[in-house]
XYZ file of C-alpha atoms in Angstrom:
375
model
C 7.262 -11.013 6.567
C 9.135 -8.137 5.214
C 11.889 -6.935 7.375
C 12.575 -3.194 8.075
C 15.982 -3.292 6.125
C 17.760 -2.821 2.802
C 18.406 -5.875 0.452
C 21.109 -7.324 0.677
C 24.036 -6.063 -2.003
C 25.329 -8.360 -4.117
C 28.666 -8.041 -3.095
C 27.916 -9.719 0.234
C 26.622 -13.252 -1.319
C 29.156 -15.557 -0.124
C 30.492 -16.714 -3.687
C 32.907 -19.841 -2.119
C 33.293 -21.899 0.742
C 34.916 -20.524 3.953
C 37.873 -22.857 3.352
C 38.558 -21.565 -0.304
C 38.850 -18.358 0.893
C 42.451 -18.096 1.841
C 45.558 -21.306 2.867
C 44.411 -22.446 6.467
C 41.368 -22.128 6.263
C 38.695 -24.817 7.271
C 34.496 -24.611 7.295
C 34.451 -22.797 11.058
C 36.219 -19.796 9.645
C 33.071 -17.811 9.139
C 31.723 -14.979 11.647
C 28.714 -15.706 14.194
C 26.064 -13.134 14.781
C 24.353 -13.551 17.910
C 21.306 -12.236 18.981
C 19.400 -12.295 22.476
C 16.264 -10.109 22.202
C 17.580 -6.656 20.487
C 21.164 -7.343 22.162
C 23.387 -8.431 19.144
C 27.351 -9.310 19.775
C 29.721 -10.623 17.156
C 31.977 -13.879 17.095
C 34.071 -16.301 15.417
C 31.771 -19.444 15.188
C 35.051 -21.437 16.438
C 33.221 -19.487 19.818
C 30.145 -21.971 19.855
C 31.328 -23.743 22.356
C 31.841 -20.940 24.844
C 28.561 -19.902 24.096
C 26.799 -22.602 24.845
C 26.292 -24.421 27.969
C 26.623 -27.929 29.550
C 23.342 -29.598 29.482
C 22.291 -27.727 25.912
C 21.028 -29.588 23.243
C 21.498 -29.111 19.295
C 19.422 -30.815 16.956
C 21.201 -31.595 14.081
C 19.958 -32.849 10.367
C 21.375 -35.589 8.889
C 20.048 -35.353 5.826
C 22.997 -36.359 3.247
C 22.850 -33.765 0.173
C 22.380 -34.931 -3.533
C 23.833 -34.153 -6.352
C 20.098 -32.846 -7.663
C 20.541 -31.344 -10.745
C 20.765 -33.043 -13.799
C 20.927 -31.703 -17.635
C 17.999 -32.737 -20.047
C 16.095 -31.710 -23.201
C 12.643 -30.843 -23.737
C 12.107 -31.008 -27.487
C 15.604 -29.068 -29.013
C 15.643 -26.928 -26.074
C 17.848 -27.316 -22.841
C 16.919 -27.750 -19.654
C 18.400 -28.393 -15.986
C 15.651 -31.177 -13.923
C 16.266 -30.134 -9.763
C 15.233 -33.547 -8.357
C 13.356 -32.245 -4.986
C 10.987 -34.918 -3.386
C 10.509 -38.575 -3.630
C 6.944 -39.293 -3.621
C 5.139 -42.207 -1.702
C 4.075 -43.362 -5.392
C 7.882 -43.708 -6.872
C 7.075 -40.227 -8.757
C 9.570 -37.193 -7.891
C 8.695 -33.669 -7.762
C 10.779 -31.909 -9.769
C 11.416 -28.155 -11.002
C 12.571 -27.559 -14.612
C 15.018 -24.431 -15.380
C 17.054 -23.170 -18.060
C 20.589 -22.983 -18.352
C 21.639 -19.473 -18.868
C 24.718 -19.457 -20.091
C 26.709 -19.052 -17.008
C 27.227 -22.162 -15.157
C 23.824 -21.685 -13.818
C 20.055 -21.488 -14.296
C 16.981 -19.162 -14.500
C 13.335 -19.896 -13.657
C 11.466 -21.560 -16.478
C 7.691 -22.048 -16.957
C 6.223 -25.566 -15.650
C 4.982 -28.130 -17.777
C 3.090 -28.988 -19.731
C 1.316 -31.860 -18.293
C 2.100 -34.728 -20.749
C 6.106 -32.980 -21.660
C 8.507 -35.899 -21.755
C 12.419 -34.722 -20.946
C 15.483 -36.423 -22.188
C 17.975 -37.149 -19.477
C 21.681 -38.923 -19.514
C 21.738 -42.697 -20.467
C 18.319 -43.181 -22.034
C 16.292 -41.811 -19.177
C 13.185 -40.552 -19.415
C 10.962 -38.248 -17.357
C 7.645 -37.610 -18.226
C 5.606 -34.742 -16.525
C 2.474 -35.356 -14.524
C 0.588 -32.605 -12.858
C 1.926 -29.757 -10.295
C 2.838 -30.466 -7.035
C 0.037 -28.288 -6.027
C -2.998 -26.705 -7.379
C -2.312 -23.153 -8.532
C 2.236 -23.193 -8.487
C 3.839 -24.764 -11.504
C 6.986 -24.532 -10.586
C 7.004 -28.128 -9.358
C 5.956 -31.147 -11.007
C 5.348 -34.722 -10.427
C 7.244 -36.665 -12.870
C 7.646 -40.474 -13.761
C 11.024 -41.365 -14.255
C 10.939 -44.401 -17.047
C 14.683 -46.065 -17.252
C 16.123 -47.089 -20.418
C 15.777 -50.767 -21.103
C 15.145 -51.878 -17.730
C 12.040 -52.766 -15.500
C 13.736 -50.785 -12.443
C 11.607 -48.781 -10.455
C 11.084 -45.250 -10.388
C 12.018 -44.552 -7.415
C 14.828 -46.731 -7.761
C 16.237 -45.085 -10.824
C 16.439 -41.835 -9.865
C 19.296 -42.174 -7.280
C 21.456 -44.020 -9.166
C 20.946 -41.072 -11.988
C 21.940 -38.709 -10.093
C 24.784 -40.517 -8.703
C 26.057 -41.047 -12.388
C 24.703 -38.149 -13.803
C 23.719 -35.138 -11.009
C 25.991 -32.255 -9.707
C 24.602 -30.102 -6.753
C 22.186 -27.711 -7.747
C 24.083 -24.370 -7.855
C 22.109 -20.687 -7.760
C 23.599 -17.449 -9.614
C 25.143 -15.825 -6.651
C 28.327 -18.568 -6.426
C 31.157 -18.615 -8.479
C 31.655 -21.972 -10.071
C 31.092 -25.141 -9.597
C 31.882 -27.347 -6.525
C 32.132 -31.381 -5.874
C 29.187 -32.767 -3.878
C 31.202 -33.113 -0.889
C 31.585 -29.323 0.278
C 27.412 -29.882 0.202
C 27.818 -32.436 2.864
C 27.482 -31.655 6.432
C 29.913 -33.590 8.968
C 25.842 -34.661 10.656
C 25.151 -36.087 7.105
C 24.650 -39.991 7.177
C 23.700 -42.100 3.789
C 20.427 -43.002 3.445
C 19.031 -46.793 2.841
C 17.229 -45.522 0.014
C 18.983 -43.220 -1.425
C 16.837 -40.137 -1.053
C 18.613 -36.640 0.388
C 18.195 -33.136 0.845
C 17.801 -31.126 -2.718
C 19.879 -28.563 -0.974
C 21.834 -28.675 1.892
C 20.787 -27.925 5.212
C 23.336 -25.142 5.475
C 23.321 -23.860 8.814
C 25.274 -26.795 9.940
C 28.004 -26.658 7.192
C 30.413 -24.276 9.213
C 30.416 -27.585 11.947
C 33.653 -29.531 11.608
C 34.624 -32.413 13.893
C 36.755 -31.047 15.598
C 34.145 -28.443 17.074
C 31.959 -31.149 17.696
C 34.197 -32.642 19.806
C 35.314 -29.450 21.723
C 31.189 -29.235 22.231
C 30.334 -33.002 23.218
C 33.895 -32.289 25.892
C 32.096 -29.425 27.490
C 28.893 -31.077 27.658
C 26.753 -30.187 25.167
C 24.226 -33.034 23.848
C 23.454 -33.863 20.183
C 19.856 -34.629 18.913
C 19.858 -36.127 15.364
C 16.796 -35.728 13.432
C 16.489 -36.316 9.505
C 14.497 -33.956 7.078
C 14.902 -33.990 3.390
C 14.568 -30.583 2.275
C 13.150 -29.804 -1.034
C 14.275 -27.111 -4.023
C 13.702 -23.537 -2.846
C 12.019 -21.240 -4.521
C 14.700 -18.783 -5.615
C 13.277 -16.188 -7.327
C 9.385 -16.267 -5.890
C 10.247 -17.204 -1.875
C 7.103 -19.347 -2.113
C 6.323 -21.124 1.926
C 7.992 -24.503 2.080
C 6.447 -27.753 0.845
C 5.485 -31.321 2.392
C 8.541 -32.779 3.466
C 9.756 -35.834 4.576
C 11.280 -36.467 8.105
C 11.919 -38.504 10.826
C 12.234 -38.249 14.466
C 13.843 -41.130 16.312
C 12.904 -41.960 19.575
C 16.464 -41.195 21.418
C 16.036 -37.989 19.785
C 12.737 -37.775 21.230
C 13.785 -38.524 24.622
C 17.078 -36.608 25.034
C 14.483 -33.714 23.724
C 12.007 -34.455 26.366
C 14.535 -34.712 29.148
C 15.936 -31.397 28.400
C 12.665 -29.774 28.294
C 11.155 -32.078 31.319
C 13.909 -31.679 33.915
C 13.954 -28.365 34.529
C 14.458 -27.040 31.285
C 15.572 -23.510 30.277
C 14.484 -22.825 34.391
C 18.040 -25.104 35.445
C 20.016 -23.255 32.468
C 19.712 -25.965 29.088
C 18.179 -25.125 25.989
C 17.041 -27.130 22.855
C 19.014 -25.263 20.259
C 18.001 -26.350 16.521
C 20.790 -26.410 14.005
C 18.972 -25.036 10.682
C 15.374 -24.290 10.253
C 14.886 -27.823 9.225
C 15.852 -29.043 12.365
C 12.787 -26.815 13.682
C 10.508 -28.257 11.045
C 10.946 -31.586 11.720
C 11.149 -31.306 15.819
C 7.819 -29.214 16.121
C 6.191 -31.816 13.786
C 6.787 -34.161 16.470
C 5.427 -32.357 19.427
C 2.103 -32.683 20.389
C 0.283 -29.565 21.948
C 1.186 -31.076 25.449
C 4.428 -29.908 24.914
C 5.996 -33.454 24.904
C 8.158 -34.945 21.457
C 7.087 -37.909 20.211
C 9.028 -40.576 17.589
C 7.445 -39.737 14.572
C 8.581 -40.802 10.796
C 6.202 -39.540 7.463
C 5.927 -36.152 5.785
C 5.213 -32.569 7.160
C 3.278 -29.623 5.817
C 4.022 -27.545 9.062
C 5.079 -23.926 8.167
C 6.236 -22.203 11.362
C 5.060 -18.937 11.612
C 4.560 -16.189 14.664
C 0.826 -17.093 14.929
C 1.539 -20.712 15.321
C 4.644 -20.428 17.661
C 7.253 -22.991 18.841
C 6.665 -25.486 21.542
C 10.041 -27.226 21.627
C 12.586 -24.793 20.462
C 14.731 -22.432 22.587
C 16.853 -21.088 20.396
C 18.008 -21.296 16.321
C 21.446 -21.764 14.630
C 20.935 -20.721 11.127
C 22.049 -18.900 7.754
C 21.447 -15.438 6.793
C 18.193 -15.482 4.547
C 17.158 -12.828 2.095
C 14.416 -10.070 3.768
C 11.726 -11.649 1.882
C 12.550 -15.606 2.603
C 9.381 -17.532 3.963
C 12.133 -18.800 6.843
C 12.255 -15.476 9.019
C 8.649 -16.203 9.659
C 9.820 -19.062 11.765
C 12.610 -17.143 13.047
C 10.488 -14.562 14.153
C 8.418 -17.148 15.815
C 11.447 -18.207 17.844
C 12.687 -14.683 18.998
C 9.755 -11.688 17.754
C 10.409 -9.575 14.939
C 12.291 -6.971 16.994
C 14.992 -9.419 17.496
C 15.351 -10.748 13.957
C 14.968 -6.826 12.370
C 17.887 -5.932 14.561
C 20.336 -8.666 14.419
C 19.733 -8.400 10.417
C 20.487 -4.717 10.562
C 23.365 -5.792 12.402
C 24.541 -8.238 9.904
C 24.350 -6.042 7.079
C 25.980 -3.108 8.694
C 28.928 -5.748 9.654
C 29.279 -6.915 6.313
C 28.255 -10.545 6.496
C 28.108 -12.885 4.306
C 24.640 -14.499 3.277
C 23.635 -18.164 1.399
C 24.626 -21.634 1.832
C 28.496 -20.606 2.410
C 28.086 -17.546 4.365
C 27.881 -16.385 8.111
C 25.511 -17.638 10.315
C 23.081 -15.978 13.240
C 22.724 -17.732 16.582
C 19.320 -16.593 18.300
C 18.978 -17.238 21.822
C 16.606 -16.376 24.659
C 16.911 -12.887 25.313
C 17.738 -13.603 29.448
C 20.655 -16.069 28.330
C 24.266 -14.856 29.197
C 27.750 -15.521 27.503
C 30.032 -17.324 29.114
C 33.040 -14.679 30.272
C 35.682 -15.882 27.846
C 33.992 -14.973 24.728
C 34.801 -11.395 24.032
C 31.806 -10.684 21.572
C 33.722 -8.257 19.735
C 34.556 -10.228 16.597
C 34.478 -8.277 13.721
């Protein structure tokens, strides 16, 4: 999908968190777009809560964030390893880049199969084959730890722990400590695998706008999905990822839907297009979710549709991103073209620290107290 609008300038990539941005500030001080069919208003996201309803229900990612990238050597030449995926194997797919200069990296050829890279402390990684026939961006790679019979799989996350800082893209303005990548949904896992990058749409999310939201009613779904490394420069589809689905989650989903659904006023609102992912992995074509654990290769496009999904908290994504597919499978491409010519007209702010765009059913109403005039 190409939208109908200009790229976005480069002035309007948010460079720093909300809460560097001035004294007083916290995550929640970003602006909300909202969209409902072609109708777009504008809000403070500390409005969520009078926007949504008692009875509503977000599904939220815990999915802790790593610190992914890690500096190695291929030969005499630098490189940055993005850890993405842990396989089922104890390999990890993994994208190579080079540093360029700035703080941050470029794209890099894959490979070759057979490559080994230097990493901190002895470690080495050895390159396998792609992740898929035909992209070499991604590898699988073998980690091998220095002087130890560890695991590979069980290497990895204490390397990055010692050794990683979150993977960081061109557009931000200097480094940051893992925890502004962490979510206030984001729980440890037993393992030690994350999210590559963080599911961003539920950064702006603090808890004290939690609580405001649980006081008037609104229900919380946790799912987990470990997202992978995007594709930066090429907007390639997303990859197999692993999730999970709990079975509360299932059934708090379920009741929603079952009891009346969006007919008695409550919607299943997903927080990030993870949270879609993983949610519509676990629905069955009767409609009903299902506790489900493993990996995913859905892509959610318009052909394909949602079953679960009512509505979509999420970041602003570049015209070309392989995500507006699945927002224009929540709301139509009429929706998504205007609220983006909406947000660019208003100035927002797009990536990982930006605004964010709420899309709900087109019949839904605000509650009277929000103005919708935020600008």
């Amino acid at each position: 999908m190409t939208l109908a609008v200009q790229r976005v300038p480069q002035e309007l990539s948010a460079r720093v968190p909300a809460e560097q941005r001035g004294p007083g500030r916290d995550r929640d001080d970003v602006r909300l777009l909202v969209s409902r069919g072609t109708e777009v208003t504008h809000h403070a996201f500390r409005e969520l809560p009078c926007l949504l309803r008692a009875g509503d229900l977000l599904v939220v990612n815990t999915s802790p964030t790593l610190a992914a990238a890690v500096d190695g050597r291929v030969g005499h030449a630098r490189v940055v390893v993005h850890f993405s995926t842990r396989g089922d194997d104890g390999r990890w797919a993994v994208e190579l880049r080079e540093p360029d200069g700035k703080g941050t990296t470029r794209a890099r050829a894959g490979g070759p199969a057979g490559a080994e890279v230097r990493l901190a402390g002895g470690v080495r990684l050895a390159l396998e084959e792609p992740l898929s026939p035909g992209s070499g961006r991604l590898w699988w790679a073998r980690v091998s730890p220095a002087g130890s019979v560890q695991s590979s799989a069980g290497a990895v996350p204490g390397l990055l722990r010692e050794h990683g800082r979150p993977i960081r893209y061109s557009y931000t303005e200097r480094d940051q400590p893992l925890s502004v990548y962490q979510t206030v949904f984001a729980l440890p896992s037993a393992d030690g695998t994350g999210s590559a990058e963080m599911p961003s749409a539920a950064r702006p999310f603090t808890a004290r706008l939690v609580a405001e939201l649980v006081s008037r009613g609104v229900q919380f779904a946790p799912i987990t999905l470990h997202t992978g490394v995007a594709s930066a420069e090429a907007h390639e589809p997303p990859y197999p990822e692993r999730f999970a689905v709990p079975e509360a989650s299932a059934r708090l989903i379920n009741a929603v839907r079952g009891g009346g659904g969006r007919r008695a006023g409550r919607r299943v609102i997903a927080v990030g297009t993870t949270a879609v992912r993983a949610v519509e992995s676990a629905t069955g074509a009767d409609g009903l979710v299902r506790a489900r654990a493993g990996w995913t290769d859905l892509v959610v496009t318009p052909a394909r549709g949602v079953r679960v999904v009512d509505g979509l908290l999420t970041g602003l994504h570049e015209p070309e991103a392989s995500h507006l597919l699945m927002l224009e499978a929540v709301a139509g491409r009429a929706a998504i073209s205007r609220g983006y010519e909406e947000a660019l007209g208003g100035r927002y702010l797009w990536h990982e620290f930006g605004d964010v765009h709420l899309v709900l059913p087109e019949e839904s109403a605000d509650a009277e107290h929000c103005s919708g005039n935020y600008l």
